[in-house]
């Protein structure tokens, strides 16, 4: 299959029209959002949604997020829109937050992976919203091959999806660079199933309380609240280790790097600017060039692969506030291989 790339800058109208038509025909379109690129199909077309799982190699038990452009679309997909859902949607939509709510039975089972709940999100991205307005609600996971880092540029999508999908919309770099906060809104208090840029503290400020699910910073086995927690994620091709934040972290990173190099490996350190300065001539990819560490993580993991580094050491940060999303992704990228834990 030939994969077409259309720019949302130089050919916006043509790109959006072609994308809406491709979706209407039951085919897939990759499109930018403020978090990461999504791989979309019309949410009411089971046959089309099945193609998402095939293109990504995604396990069938991992449900998709349905993207909406209006509150009315969200409420029409929910069997029980709770006051918590309403409060959160009001405070943070459009934005990097997916709300788990009871699903109406008309949503195809392939979207929800057979669960009785559905994840809904209104992205804060003008072109994504324009596309949803043209095509209706869009079911979309991140547009990477299953297990690879989420794509934050159209080039990343092309790397993984060329030949597998007919159309990629190029909207440049994603502003946030880490996927949405996923929140279960069905209980007494909101529960964070996957941390993102919107933090526990921000949710507490509007809802009064908020819980973080077990498994956000630990390896989940058996039954998970969110099936995505079970799967291997974000992995670079080189073996990765996370160095836990502590006063010793600088020393640990340098020692691990030097040891790897001494046995003939090509190591790289993924770290903050300040740590880079302390690492001397050692190869580093700086994560916080354009804001927080999470923003640079996925691109750096792909860059490490591309440049042929075969041993990756990732600097940890305090897993509080915005650090929770970063540590959740970094731990998964490292397959929970942690050094320097105190
Ligand atoms: O920012 C984002 O969320 C991006 C953009 C494209 O919107 N999307 C994204 O989708 O990251 P995906 O499929 O890569 O991750 C969705 C996560 C998975 O961990 C999945 O298990 C969880 O949301 N999820 C979806 N529906 C769920 C449900 N009904 N119950 C529990 N977890 C659910
Ligand atoms: Mg994903």
PDB file of N, CA and C and ligand atoms in Angstrom, residues 56 58 141-142 144 150 179 194 233-234, ligand 2:
ATOM      1  N   UNK A  56      -1.001  -1.931  13.559  1.00  0.00           N
ATOM      2  CA  UNK A  56      -0.091  -1.725  14.693  1.00  0.00           C
ATOM      3  C   UNK A  56       0.491  -3.029  15.236  1.00  0.00           C
ATOM      4  N   UNK A  58      -1.361  -4.652  17.305  1.00  0.00           N
ATOM      5  CA  UNK A  58      -1.814  -4.413  18.681  1.00  0.00           C
ATOM      6  C   UNK A  58      -2.611  -5.606  19.199  1.00  0.00           C
ATOM      7  N   UNK A 141      -5.650   4.803  18.723  1.00  0.00           N
ATOM      8  CA  UNK A 141      -4.532   4.642  19.645  1.00  0.00           C
ATOM      9  C   UNK A 141      -3.380   5.496  19.131  1.00  0.00           C
ATOM     10  N   UNK A 142      -2.265   5.490  19.841  1.00  0.00           N
ATOM     11  CA  UNK A 142      -1.069   6.154  19.320  1.00  0.00           C
ATOM     12  C   UNK A 142      -0.636   5.450  18.030  1.00  0.00           C
ATOM     13  N   UNK A 144       1.973   4.300  16.582  1.00  0.00           N
ATOM     14  CA  UNK A 144       3.232   3.548  16.523  1.00  0.00           C
ATOM     15  C   UNK A 144       2.939   2.060  16.334  1.00  0.00           C
ATOM     16  N   UNK A 150       5.708   6.049  21.356  1.00  0.00           N
ATOM     17  CA  UNK A 150       4.648   6.789  20.659  1.00  0.00           C
ATOM     18  C   UNK A 150       5.260   7.847  19.749  1.00  0.00           C
ATOM     19  N   UNK A 179       1.385  10.793  26.116  1.00  0.00           N
ATOM     20  CA  UNK A 179      -0.042  10.547  25.933  1.00  0.00           C
ATOM     21  C   UNK A 179      -0.875  11.070  27.095  1.00  0.00           C
ATOM     22  N   UNK A 194      -3.520   5.952  33.835  1.00  0.00           N
ATOM     23  CA  UNK A 194      -2.255   6.248  33.161  1.00  0.00           C
ATOM     24  C   UNK A 194      -1.975   7.732  33.374  1.00  0.00           C
ATOM     25  N   UNK A 233       6.017  -1.811  26.407  1.00  0.00           N
ATOM     26  CA  UNK A 233       5.764  -0.496  25.839  1.00  0.00           C
ATOM     27  C   UNK A 233       7.033   0.279  25.584  1.00  0.00           C
ATOM     28  N   UNK A 234       7.003   1.163  24.611  1.00  0.00           N
ATOM     29  CA  UNK A 234       7.981   2.239  24.474  1.00  0.00           C
ATOM     30  C   UNK A 234       9.411   1.748  24.364  1.00  0.00           C
TER      31      UNK A 234
HETATM   32 MG1  LIG B   2      -0.034   3.619  22.670  1.00  0.00          MG
END
